[in-house]
Short mmCIF file of C-alpha atoms in Angstrom, two decimals:
data_model
loop_
_atom_site.label_atom_id
_atom_site.label_comp_id
_atom_site.label_asym_id
_atom_site.label_seq_id
_atom_site.Cartn_x
_atom_site.Cartn_y
_atom_site.Cartn_z
CA MET Y 433 -136.08 87.16 -240.79
CA SER Y 434 -136.45 90.77 -239.48
CA ALA Y 435 -134.46 90.45 -236.09
CA GLY Y 436 -131.02 91.64 -236.76
CA THR Y 437 -130.27 95.11 -237.99
CA ALA Y 438 -131.48 96.78 -241.10
CA LYS Y 439 -130.35 94.95 -244.32
CA LEU Y 440 -128.50 96.25 -247.51
CA ASN Y 441 -128.86 94.92 -250.67
CA VAL Y 442 -125.18 94.70 -252.16
CA THR Y 443 -123.71 93.09 -255.46
CA VAL Y 444 -120.40 91.34 -255.11
CA ALA Y 445 -118.00 93.30 -257.16
CA GLU Y 446 -114.76 91.61 -256.42
CA VAL Y 447 -113.72 88.05 -255.63
CA LYS Y 448 -110.05 87.54 -255.00
CA PRO Y 449 -108.08 84.29 -253.31
CA ILE Y 450 -105.34 85.90 -251.19
CA ASN Y 451 -103.61 82.47 -250.15
CA ASP Y 452 -104.66 78.75 -249.96
CA LEU Y 453 -107.39 79.41 -247.16
CA VAL Y 454 -108.53 82.95 -247.34
CA THR Y 455 -110.47 84.88 -250.21
CA ARG Y 456 -111.47 88.31 -250.29
CA PHE Y 457 -114.96 89.52 -251.38
CA LYS Y 458 -115.89 93.23 -252.12
CA PHE Y 459 -119.29 94.42 -251.93
CA VAL Y 460 -121.01 97.53 -253.55
CA ARG Y 461 -124.34 98.82 -252.86
CA THR Y 462 -127.00 97.14 -255.51
CA GLY Y 463 -128.20 100.27 -257.58
CA GLY Y 464 -125.41 102.32 -256.80
CA GLY Y 465 -124.73 104.79 -253.66
CA ASP Y 466 -122.88 104.63 -250.54
CA LEU Y 467 -122.99 102.44 -247.97
CA PRO Y 468 -123.73 103.39 -243.97
CA THR Y 469 -120.41 104.39 -242.47
CA PHE Y 470 -118.50 102.50 -239.85
CA SER Y 471 -116.04 102.40 -237.38
CA GLY Y 472 -112.97 100.04 -237.19
CA GLY Y 473 -113.67 96.77 -235.65
CA ALA Y 474 -117.41 96.59 -237.06
CA HIS Y 475 -118.81 93.58 -238.71
CA THR Y 476 -121.53 92.64 -241.04
CA VAL Y 477 -123.63 89.67 -241.12
CA VAL Y 478 -123.74 88.06 -244.88
CA GLU Y 479 -126.57 86.09 -245.54
CA MET Y 480 -126.33 82.88 -247.86
CA GLN Y 481 -128.98 81.18 -249.74
CA ASP Y 482 -127.38 77.87 -249.74
CA GLY Y 483 -130.12 75.45 -251.50
CA GLY Y 484 -132.92 75.39 -249.18
CA ILE Y 485 -130.70 76.71 -245.92
CA THR Y 486 -130.19 80.47 -245.21
CA ARG Y 487 -126.93 80.48 -243.53
CA LEU Y 488 -125.93 83.62 -241.49
CA ASN Y 489 -122.29 84.45 -240.68
CA ALA Y 490 -120.67 87.35 -239.21
CA TYR Y 491 -117.11 88.60 -240.93
CA SER Y 492 -115.43 91.55 -239.73
CA LEU Y 493 -115.02 94.54 -242.39
CA MET Y 494 -111.49 95.26 -243.06
CA SER Y 495 -111.59 98.18 -245.60
CA ASN Y 496 -111.37 101.82 -244.66
CA PRO Y 497 -113.92 103.09 -243.01
CA ALA Y 498 -113.93 106.22 -244.53
CA ASP Y 499 -114.84 104.52 -247.79
CA ARG Y 500 -118.32 104.29 -248.20
CA GLY Y 501 -118.17 102.83 -251.73
CA ALA Y 502 -117.57 99.39 -250.76
CA TYR Y 503 -117.05 97.06 -247.72
CA THR Y 504 -114.72 94.48 -248.14
CA ILE Y 505 -114.29 91.13 -245.85
CA SER Y 506 -112.13 88.03 -245.93
CA VAL Y 507 -113.27 84.71 -245.33
CA ARG Y 508 -111.10 81.87 -244.29
CA ARG Y 509 -112.24 78.45 -245.47
CA ASP Y 510 -113.23 75.99 -242.62
CA ASP Y 511 -113.69 72.72 -244.16
CA GLN Y 512 -114.72 71.30 -240.84
CA GLY Y 513 -117.27 74.09 -240.47
CA ARG Y 514 -120.75 73.84 -241.12
CA GLY Y 515 -120.71 75.27 -244.61
CA GLY Y 516 -120.74 79.00 -244.51
CA SER Y 517 -117.21 79.83 -245.27
CA ARG Y 518 -117.16 76.79 -248.06
CA PHE Y 519 -120.57 78.46 -249.46
CA MET Y 520 -118.31 81.92 -249.76
CA HIS Y 521 -115.54 80.39 -251.52
CA SER Y 522 -117.10 77.89 -253.74
CA GLN Y 523 -120.76 79.78 -254.71
CA VAL Y 524 -119.94 83.63 -254.43
CA LYS Y 525 -118.99 84.63 -257.72
CA GLU Y 526 -118.60 88.87 -259.21
CA GLY Y 527 -121.76 90.27 -259.98
CA MET Y 528 -123.85 88.08 -257.36
CA GLU Y 529 -126.94 90.01 -255.56
CA MET Y 530 -126.38 89.41 -251.62
CA VAL Y 531 -128.47 90.62 -248.91
CA ILE Y 532 -125.54 91.76 -245.62
CA SER Y 533 -126.70 93.55 -242.43
CA ASN Y 534 -125.71 97.13 -241.49
CA PRO Y 535 -122.42 97.21 -239.53
CA VAL Y 536 -122.43 96.37 -235.99
CA ASN Y 537 -119.28 97.26 -233.83
CA LEU Y 538 -118.71 94.80 -230.96
CA PHE Y 539 -114.82 95.44 -231.07
CA SER Y 540 -114.61 99.31 -231.27
CA LEU Y 541 -111.13 101.36 -230.27
CA ASP Y 542 -111.18 102.89 -227.02
CA LEU Y 543 -110.30 106.21 -228.67
CA ARG Y 544 -109.76 107.48 -224.90
CA ALA Y 545 -106.10 105.40 -225.07
CA LYS Y 546 -102.64 107.04 -226.00
CA LYS Y 547 -101.78 104.28 -227.51
CA HIS Y 548 -103.24 100.90 -228.81
CA LEU Y 549 -101.72 97.97 -229.00
CA MET Y 550 -103.22 95.11 -231.65
CA LEU Y 551 -102.37 91.41 -231.37
CA ALA Y 552 -103.74 89.45 -234.21
CA GLY Y 553 -103.54 85.60 -234.83
CA GLY Y 554 -104.28 84.00 -238.20
CA ILE Y 555 -107.64 85.76 -239.79
CA GLY Y 556 -108.09 87.96 -236.82
CA ILE Y 557 -106.20 90.35 -238.83
CA THR Y 558 -109.45 91.84 -240.60
CA PRO Y 559 -110.96 93.84 -237.91
CA PHE Y 560 -107.46 95.61 -237.27
CA MET Y 561 -107.01 96.36 -240.56
CA ALA Y 562 -110.39 98.78 -240.47
CA GLN Y 563 -109.08 99.84 -237.05
CA MET Y 564 -105.49 100.75 -238.93
CA HIS Y 565 -107.07 102.62 -241.39
CA GLN Y 566 -109.20 104.51 -238.93
CA LEU Y 567 -106.48 105.27 -236.52
CA SER Y 568 -103.78 106.26 -239.59
CA MET Y 569 -106.28 108.84 -240.53
CA MET Y 570 -106.39 110.56 -237.13
CA ASP Y 571 -102.77 110.19 -236.62
CA GLY Y 572 -103.25 107.79 -233.72
CA ASN Y 573 -100.46 105.71 -232.18
CA PHE Y 574 -100.71 102.03 -232.74
CA GLU Y 575 -98.61 99.09 -233.02
CA LEU Y 576 -99.61 95.66 -234.62
CA HIS Y 577 -98.06 92.39 -233.71
CA TYR Y 578 -99.54 89.67 -236.04
CA SER Y 579 -99.08 85.92 -235.51
CA VAL Y 580 -99.06 83.81 -238.87
CA ARG Y 581 -98.82 79.71 -239.25
CA THR Y 582 -96.39 80.50 -242.65
CA ALA Y 583 -95.27 83.49 -244.43
CA SER Y 584 -97.24 82.02 -247.26
CA LEU Y 585 -100.40 81.87 -244.97
CA GLY Y 586 -99.79 85.33 -243.51
CA THR Y 587 -103.12 87.09 -244.69
CA TYR Y 588 -101.86 90.74 -245.90
CA ALA Y 589 -99.14 90.42 -243.63
CA LYS Y 590 -96.58 91.93 -246.31
CA GLU Y 591 -99.12 94.68 -247.45
CA LEU Y 592 -99.58 95.65 -244.10
CA SER Y 593 -95.63 95.86 -243.40
CA GLU Y 594 -95.37 97.77 -246.19
CA ARG Y 595 -98.40 100.43 -245.45
CA TYR Y 596 -97.20 100.88 -241.72
CA PRO Y 597 -93.79 100.56 -241.95
CA GLY Y 598 -92.06 100.55 -238.08
CA LYS Y 599 -95.49 99.47 -236.60
CA VAL Y 600 -96.18 96.09 -237.81
CA HIS Y 601 -94.34 92.88 -236.43
CA ILE Y 602 -95.07 89.54 -238.20
CA TYR Y 603 -94.48 86.36 -236.34
CA HIS Y 604 -94.30 83.07 -238.24
CA ASP Y 605 -95.34 79.94 -235.96
CA ASP Y 606 -93.10 77.47 -238.34
CA GLN Y 607 -89.96 79.20 -237.90
CA LYS Y 608 -90.53 79.24 -233.96
CA GLU Y 609 -91.19 82.80 -233.80
CA ALA Y 610 -93.83 83.63 -231.00
CA ILE Y 611 -95.02 87.08 -229.55
CA ASP Y 612 -92.90 87.92 -226.38
CA LEU Y 613 -96.33 89.05 -224.50
CA LYS Y 614 -94.68 89.71 -221.17
CA THR Y 615 -91.93 92.24 -222.26
CA LEU Y 616 -94.26 93.57 -224.42
CA LEU Y 617 -96.91 94.48 -222.27
CA ALA Y 618 -94.18 95.17 -219.70
CA ASN Y 619 -92.98 98.02 -221.63
CA GLN Y 620 -96.08 99.76 -222.66
CA PRO Y 621 -96.60 103.35 -221.57
CA LEU Y 622 -99.70 104.43 -219.14
CA GLY Y 623 -102.53 104.56 -221.24
CA THR Y 624 -102.11 101.84 -223.73
CA HIS Y 625 -105.22 99.46 -224.42
CA VAL Y 626 -104.56 96.01 -225.80
CA TYR Y 627 -106.59 94.57 -228.51
CA VAL Y 628 -106.42 90.79 -229.35
CA CYS Y 629 -108.49 88.78 -232.21
CA GLY Y 630 -107.66 85.43 -232.62
CA PRO Y 631 -107.76 81.80 -231.69
CA LYS Y 632 -109.38 81.43 -228.19
CA GLY Y 633 -106.26 80.33 -226.82
CA MET Y 634 -104.51 83.41 -227.89
CA ILE Y 635 -107.27 85.69 -226.43
CA ASN Y 636 -107.21 83.97 -222.96
CA TRP Y 637 -103.26 84.05 -222.84
CA VAL Y 638 -103.54 87.72 -223.36
CA HIS Y 639 -106.61 88.48 -220.85
CA SER Y 640 -104.70 86.09 -218.24
CA THR Y 641 -101.42 87.86 -218.73
CA ALA Y 642 -102.16 91.19 -219.00
CA GLY Y 643 -104.10 90.43 -215.75
CA GLU Y 644 -101.58 89.25 -213.74
CA MET Y 645 -99.21 91.99 -214.94
CA GLY Y 646 -101.79 94.46 -213.30
CA TRP Y 647 -103.33 95.75 -216.28
CA PRO Y 648 -106.98 97.45 -215.80
CA ARG Y 649 -109.72 95.29 -217.18
CA GLU Y 650 -111.04 97.96 -218.88
CA ALA Y 651 -107.64 98.00 -221.19
CA VAL Y 652 -107.79 94.69 -222.67
CA HIS Y 653 -110.24 94.23 -225.40
CA SER Y 654 -110.79 90.79 -227.49
CA GLU Y 655 -113.08 89.52 -230.13
CA GLU Y 656 -114.05 85.83 -230.89
CA PHE Y 657 -117.02 84.96 -232.66
CA LEU Y 658 -118.00 81.52 -232.20
CA ALA Y 659 -119.23 79.08 -234.79
CA PRO Y 660 -122.30 77.59 -233.50
CA ALA Y 661 -121.62 73.78 -232.02
CA SER Y 662 -123.30 70.85 -233.36
CA GLY Y 663 -124.64 68.25 -231.17
CA LYS Y 664 -127.40 65.80 -230.52
CA PRO Y 665 -130.98 67.03 -231.98
CA PHE Y 666 -133.44 68.29 -229.39
CA GLU Y 667 -136.67 69.93 -229.23
CA VAL Y 668 -137.98 73.30 -227.77
CA LYS Y 669 -141.15 74.47 -227.03
CA CYS Y 670 -141.75 78.06 -227.66
CA ALA Y 671 -144.11 79.73 -224.87
CA VAL Y 672 -144.77 82.67 -226.82
CA SER Y 673 -145.29 81.92 -230.27
CA ASN Y 674 -146.85 78.60 -229.01
CA LYS Y 675 -144.87 76.39 -231.26
CA ILE Y 676 -142.81 73.29 -230.84
CA VAL Y 677 -139.30 73.37 -232.89
CA GLN Y 678 -137.13 70.84 -233.69
CA VAL Y 679 -133.42 71.84 -233.35
CA GLY Y 680 -131.16 69.49 -235.87
CA GLU Y 681 -127.69 67.82 -235.30
CA HIS Y 682 -125.96 70.62 -237.06
CA GLN Y 683 -128.35 73.50 -236.46
CA SER Y 684 -127.99 75.85 -233.93
CA LEU Y 685 -131.08 76.81 -231.78
CA LEU Y 686 -131.34 80.26 -232.88
CA GLU Y 687 -131.37 78.95 -236.81
CA ALA Y 688 -133.94 76.44 -235.85
CA LEU Y 689 -136.47 79.65 -234.18
CA GLU Y 690 -135.66 81.64 -237.49
CA ALA Y 691 -136.72 78.87 -239.90
CA ALA Y 692 -139.92 78.09 -237.57
CA GLY Y 693 -140.87 81.85 -238.31
CA ILE Y 694 -140.44 82.92 -234.80
CA ASP Y 695 -138.74 86.49 -234.54
CA ALA Y 696 -135.48 86.26 -232.72
CA PRO Y 697 -133.18 88.74 -232.33
CA TYR Y 698 -129.56 88.76 -233.00
CA LEU Y 699 -126.43 90.95 -233.95
CA CYS Y 700 -123.18 88.67 -233.58
CA ARG Y 701 -124.57 85.12 -233.91
CA GLY Y 702 -121.42 84.04 -232.60
CA GLY Y 703 -122.02 84.44 -228.42
CA ALA Y 704 -120.63 87.39 -227.85
CA CYS Y 705 -123.04 90.40 -227.91
CA GLY Y 706 -125.97 89.18 -226.09
CA GLN Y 707 -128.25 90.52 -227.80
CA CYS Y 708 -130.34 87.00 -228.30
CA GLU Y 709 -130.46 86.01 -224.68
CA THR Y 710 -133.54 84.26 -223.94
CA ASN Y 711 -135.47 83.48 -221.15
CA VAL Y 712 -135.97 79.84 -220.05
CA ILE Y 713 -139.53 79.39 -218.76
CA GLY Y 714 -138.82 75.57 -217.80
CA TYR Y 715 -136.43 72.86 -218.49
CA ASP Y 716 -135.75 68.94 -217.58
CA GLY Y 717 -131.91 68.25 -218.70
CA LYS Y 718 -128.78 69.91 -219.32
CA PHE Y 719 -127.63 72.94 -220.83
CA LEU Y 720 -124.81 73.32 -223.00
CA HIS Y 721 -123.68 76.93 -222.60
CA TYR Y 722 -120.82 77.89 -225.44
CA ASP Y 723 -121.23 81.35 -225.17
CA HIS Y 724 -118.83 84.04 -223.32
CA TRP Y 725 -122.02 86.53 -222.48
CA LEU Y 726 -123.51 84.92 -219.59
CA THR Y 727 -121.78 84.84 -216.16
CA ASP Y 728 -121.01 81.49 -214.77
CA GLU Y 729 -123.42 82.19 -212.15
CA GLN Y 730 -126.20 82.83 -214.79
CA LYS Y 731 -125.01 79.66 -216.96
CA ALA Y 732 -125.63 77.45 -213.60
CA GLY Y 733 -129.07 79.34 -212.91
CA GLY Y 734 -130.77 77.65 -215.83
CA LYS Y 735 -132.77 80.80 -216.49
CA HIS Y 736 -130.98 81.96 -219.71
CA ILE Y 737 -129.71 80.59 -222.87
CA MET Y 738 -127.72 82.21 -225.70
CA PRO Y 739 -129.53 80.46 -228.66
CA CYS Y 740 -126.84 81.42 -231.39
CA VAL Y 741 -124.33 79.05 -230.17
CA SER Y 742 -125.59 77.15 -227.03
CA ARG Y 743 -127.54 74.07 -226.94
CA PHE Y 744 -129.61 71.43 -224.82
CA GLU Y 745 -129.77 68.14 -223.91
CA GLY Y 746 -132.70 66.24 -222.21
CA LYS Y 747 -136.27 65.83 -222.04
CA THR Y 748 -137.98 69.30 -222.15
CA LEU Y 749 -137.14 72.85 -222.64
CA VAL Y 750 -139.48 76.02 -222.75
CA LEU Y 751 -138.19 79.44 -223.90
CA ASP Y 752 -139.78 82.92 -223.75
CA ARG Y 753 -140.11 83.32 -227.44
CA MET J 258 -108.66 108.48 -187.33
CA SER J 259 -111.22 106.01 -188.51
CA LYS J 260 -113.10 105.57 -191.69
CA THR J 261 -116.14 107.72 -192.69
CA GLU J 262 -119.38 106.27 -193.20
CA PHE J 263 -120.74 108.70 -196.01
CA PRO J 264 -124.68 109.00 -195.98
CA PRO J 265 -126.35 107.96 -199.27
CA SER J 266 -125.98 110.65 -201.99
CA ILE J 267 -126.38 111.20 -205.67
CA THR J 268 -124.95 109.11 -208.05
CA SER J 269 -122.14 111.57 -209.07
CA ARG J 270 -120.55 111.69 -205.57
CA PRO J 271 -117.57 109.36 -205.39
CA VAL J 272 -117.58 106.32 -203.11
CA TYR J 273 -114.26 105.08 -201.69
CA GLY J 274 -113.08 101.53 -200.97
CA GLU J 275 -110.25 99.94 -198.85
CA LEU J 276 -107.02 99.72 -200.13
CA GLU J 277 -105.70 95.98 -200.97
CA ALA J 278 -102.09 95.15 -202.61
CA ARG J 279 -102.49 94.10 -206.03
CA SER J 280 -99.99 92.74 -208.31
CA GLY J 281 -98.11 94.90 -210.90
CA SER J 282 -94.90 96.18 -212.27
CA GLY J 283 -95.11 99.32 -209.70
CA HIS J 284 -97.30 100.81 -206.90
CA LEU J 285 -97.75 104.73 -207.05
CA MET J 286 -99.28 105.67 -203.58
CA ILE J 287 -100.59 109.07 -203.06
CA ALA J 288 -101.52 109.82 -199.62
CA ASP J 289 -102.10 113.05 -197.07
CA ALA J 290 -102.75 113.14 -193.52
CA GLU J 291 -104.25 110.12 -192.11
CA GLY J 292 -104.37 108.66 -195.45
CA ALA J 293 -100.81 107.30 -194.08
CA GLU J 294 -102.67 104.83 -191.89
CA ALA J 295 -104.40 103.22 -195.12
CA ILE J 296 -101.03 102.42 -196.58
CA LEU J 297 -99.76 101.23 -192.85
CA ASP J 298 -102.64 98.97 -192.72
CA LEU J 299 -101.85 97.44 -196.29
CA ALA J 300 -98.81 96.73 -195.45
CA LYS J 301 -99.48 94.26 -193.19
CA SER J 302 -100.25 91.82 -195.88
CA THR J 303 -97.04 92.77 -197.93
CA ASP J 304 -93.74 91.79 -198.13
CA ALA J 305 -90.06 94.02 -199.12
CA ALA J 306 -90.58 92.65 -202.60
CA PHE J 307 -93.83 94.57 -203.04
CA TRP J 308 -92.18 97.93 -201.10
CA ALA J 309 -88.98 97.83 -203.64
CA LYS J 310 -91.34 98.66 -206.47
CA ALA J 311 -93.14 101.20 -204.39
CA HIS J 312 -93.26 104.94 -204.46
CA ILE J 313 -94.62 106.86 -201.74
CA ILE J 314 -95.77 110.55 -202.24
CA TYR J 315 -96.93 111.82 -198.65
CA ILE J 316 -98.54 115.09 -197.84
CA PRO J 317 -98.56 115.21 -193.86
CA LYS J 318 -100.48 118.39 -193.36
CA LYS J 319 -101.71 118.93 -190.05
CA THR J 320 -100.33 115.45 -188.91
CA GLY J 321 -96.71 116.99 -188.91
CA THR J 322 -94.23 113.62 -188.46
CA LYS J 323 -96.74 111.51 -186.87
CA PHE J 324 -96.80 108.85 -189.56
CA SER J 325 -93.99 110.04 -191.88
CA SER J 326 -91.36 107.71 -189.81
CA GLN J 327 -93.32 104.71 -190.00
CA LEU J 328 -93.75 105.13 -193.76
CA GLU J 329 -90.21 105.71 -194.28
CA GLU J 330 -89.52 102.54 -192.61
CA LEU J 331 -91.52 100.53 -195.11
CA GLY J 332 -88.60 100.86 -197.12
CA ALA J 333 -90.41 102.13 -200.44
CA GLY J 334 -88.25 102.19 -203.47
CA GLN J 335 -88.94 105.96 -203.50
CA TYR J 336 -90.34 107.90 -200.58
CA TYR J 337 -91.47 112.02 -201.07
CA ALA J 338 -92.71 114.09 -198.19
CA GLY J 339 -94.19 117.50 -199.04
CA PRO J 340 -95.58 120.50 -197.53
CA SER J 341 -99.02 120.50 -199.93
CA TYR J 342 -100.69 118.70 -202.88
CA GLU J 343 -99.60 121.51 -205.18
CA ALA J 344 -95.78 121.30 -204.29
CA ALA J 345 -96.35 117.56 -204.85
CA GLN J 346 -98.13 117.82 -208.12
CA SER J 347 -95.03 118.01 -210.49
CA ARG J 348 -93.62 115.01 -208.74
CA ILE J 349 -96.91 113.08 -209.10
CA ARG J 350 -97.01 114.26 -213.06
CA ARG J 351 -93.68 113.10 -213.34
CA ALA J 352 -93.99 109.56 -211.53
CA LEU J 353 -97.11 108.90 -214.12
CA GLN J 354 -95.31 109.85 -217.07
CA ASP J 355 -92.41 107.50 -216.19
CA CYS J 356 -94.34 104.60 -215.27
CA HIS J 357 -95.82 101.89 -217.34
CA MET J 358 -98.94 99.61 -217.98
CA GLY J 359 -99.38 97.59 -215.06
CA THR J 360 -98.48 100.30 -212.30
CA GLN J 361 -101.07 100.45 -209.38
CA VAL J 362 -102.15 103.66 -208.12
CA TYR J 363 -103.27 103.67 -204.63
CA LEU J 364 -104.78 106.88 -203.27
CA SER J 365 -105.87 107.62 -199.74
CA GLY J 366 -106.47 110.45 -197.27
CA THR J 367 -109.16 113.32 -197.98
CA GLU J 368 -111.54 113.57 -200.59
CA SER J 369 -109.20 116.42 -202.22
CA LEU J 370 -106.52 114.56 -202.22
CA MET J 371 -107.91 111.68 -203.75
CA GLY J 372 -109.81 113.82 -206.30
CA GLN J 373 -106.95 115.64 -207.64
CA ALA J 374 -104.45 112.56 -207.79
CA MET J 375 -107.28 110.65 -209.43
CA ALA J 376 -107.59 113.26 -212.19
CA GLU J 377 -103.88 113.33 -212.62
CA ALA J 378 -104.01 109.48 -213.02
CA THR J 379 -106.77 109.44 -215.50
CA ALA J 380 -105.39 112.02 -217.92
CA ALA J 381 -102.17 109.71 -217.46
CA GLY J 382 -104.29 107.30 -219.41
CA ILE J 383 -105.49 104.75 -216.37
CA PRO J 384 -109.30 104.20 -216.26
CA HIS J 385 -110.77 105.53 -212.96
CA THR J 386 -112.18 102.22 -211.98
CA ALA J 387 -108.83 100.65 -211.93
CA ILE J 388 -107.44 103.21 -209.24
CA GLN J 389 -108.04 102.29 -205.38
CA THR J 390 -109.06 104.85 -203.09
CA GLU J 391 -109.79 104.91 -199.35
CA HIS J 392 -110.91 107.75 -197.40
CA ARG J 393 -109.16 108.72 -194.36
CA GLY J 394 -109.19 111.63 -192.06
CA SER J 395 -111.05 115.12 -192.56
CA THR J 396 -114.12 115.21 -194.48
CA ALA J 397 -113.76 118.70 -195.13
CA ARG J 398 -114.52 119.49 -198.93
CA ARG J 399 -112.69 121.12 -202.06
CA MET J 400 -115.56 123.36 -203.62
CA GLN J 401 -115.88 124.89 -206.61
CA CYS J 402 -118.08 128.18 -207.09
CA VAL J 403 -120.25 127.83 -210.07
CA HIS J 404 -120.37 131.54 -210.33
CA CYS J 405 -116.84 132.65 -210.49
CA LYS J 406 -115.48 129.47 -210.89
CA GLY J 407 -113.19 129.91 -208.03
CA ILE J 408 -111.90 126.99 -205.85
CA THR J 409 -112.23 126.86 -201.95
CA GLU J 410 -110.17 123.92 -200.24
CA ASP J 411 -111.21 122.56 -196.87
CA VAL J 412 -114.51 123.49 -196.49
CA THR J 413 -116.33 122.52 -193.34
CA THR J 414 -119.58 124.43 -193.28
CA ASP J 415 -122.65 124.80 -195.21
CA PRO J 416 -123.22 127.50 -196.52
CA PHE J 417 -119.83 128.69 -196.83
CA GLU J 418 -118.32 131.83 -198.28
CA CYS J 419 -116.42 131.72 -201.63
CA SER J 420 -113.12 132.41 -200.98
CA HIS J 421 -112.60 134.32 -204.69
CA CYS J 422 -116.08 136.15 -204.78
CA GLY J 423 -117.46 136.49 -201.07
CA LEU J 424 -120.76 134.68 -202.23
CA SER J 425 -122.49 132.40 -199.76
CA LEU J 426 -122.57 128.90 -201.26
CA PHE J 427 -124.63 126.18 -200.68
CA VAL J 428 -122.45 122.77 -200.67
CA ARG J 429 -123.99 120.14 -203.22
CA ASP J 430 -122.97 116.54 -203.59
CA HIS J 431 -122.94 117.21 -207.35
CA TYR J 432 -119.46 116.22 -208.15
CA SER J 433 -116.88 117.05 -211.11
CA ARG J 434 -114.52 114.20 -211.56
CA ARG J 435 -112.33 116.66 -214.09
CA LEU J 436 -112.12 119.43 -211.20
CA ALA J 437 -112.03 116.89 -208.66
CA ALA J 438 -114.25 119.21 -206.73
CA PHE J 439 -117.99 119.50 -205.35
CA GLN J 440 -120.33 122.47 -206.26
CA GLY J 441 -121.19 125.05 -204.55
CA VAL J 442 -124.18 127.16 -205.84
CA ARG J 443 -125.24 130.65 -204.19
CA VAL J 444 -127.72 129.86 -201.40
CA ASP J 445 -129.70 133.41 -201.43
CA ALA J 446 -129.86 133.73 -205.37
CA GLU J 447 -133.59 134.04 -205.23
CA ASP J 448 -133.62 135.98 -201.98
CA PRO J 449 -130.65 138.23 -202.04
CA GLY J 450 -129.83 138.46 -198.23
CA ASN J 451 -131.56 135.66 -196.68
CA ILE J 452 -128.83 133.32 -195.49
CA PRO J 453 -129.22 130.56 -193.40
CA GLU J 454 -127.37 130.03 -190.31
CA LYS J 455 -123.87 128.27 -190.84
CA VAL J 456 -123.87 124.50 -189.78
CA GLU J 457 -120.56 122.64 -189.49
CA LEU J 458 -121.36 119.34 -191.83
CA PHE J 459 -117.63 118.32 -191.96
CA LYS J 460 -114.62 117.77 -189.83
#
């Protein structure tokens, strides 16, 4: 699988449970040396050799971008998920050698902003941690509003409040605390950019509220990686490589292409970056577009599919791969 | 004066649209001369609540009082009329400093007015794509001499004489968003003294 970015051979230097759901992993370069620098908001794709299956999941880098000695990620266990986060929690041990991708940033800070307003929900805190490192080094103006389920599941909430006094505001769901978004947005000085990372509902809420309040589209940023949805198995004909590929119930189309030895590009594997966009040559059936890359018109047009998250139901699907 | 159809040009040349009322926490409107007509047209689709949150900064130039009483009657929360852009500049800066995210900016009138106000608004932190513009009135250009860097306002002919260094300059479409000016380049640089006849390009 050569289709992502360049790969890095790393060794797991630390595995630290943070709370009931989240575990932190630290990677150093195998054999020593510096890792590539990155910018706040970047993610890396971690390769997991799970029996016969190669799992590839994207995780945000949360460490200080200026620290090239190690990368740190936090993984929230999803017991209903397809197995990547469970593998990280149960199989990955200190000293293990792994392969991760070079960092890619789809959620970078807009450094023209005069102020950065960050809104995090749950594990969506991780990209902001690297961004806050970056901004505090350059004396940037930022403010974090972080919504957590309970104090005990408030991943890094206490550390962040201590590290950035006065800039961090925590909201506990179980205490019926909620971000007063309208008031918050109404009081921001000109030149503020807002960033949101968390559940889909939260992201939509921020985009629609900011839009209604007259915020420029360019000043609202979000990141959400989707897990590939499961669905009925289907068959794909790849016209360029002349192969017929079976996509399993819990397998993504991208994973099926990779397993068949077809070189398919990707960066995020979560429906966000657009890298894996593939032309459809012919089809008889219906697309299940789950990505947030294609426009509604493109989705209806039947000429494109994002194999990382989207599926197909029907008789035939022929792709330009 | 009706709207001007600008001929197709290079990509750096600004293009202008048509003002429309958008929802926002405030409405900052900056206009000169016939630019008032764009605001008056926009007023046809708005109510008093809209104007209560509006701040109009108007520079009548040669139109005198032709539009000012109509603009005043719109009932804007704040209304200012001033003799020149330079005179209004400190008010524009203060208005931008005081407003919050969600404020809509509307610019109308000459390219010089829109360009300079756009530079102020983007410096204050509004993405240029979020700022509305509508061209009305004179097509005279604000030109920067690439040789002496002096700026000549209201250029209507090509070539024109730089008001600072006196060179005859060729009017280019090459536009600087930072300076809010088109570029003027010496027209007889390779053949000194060979200056083509002036053509009135803009009115």
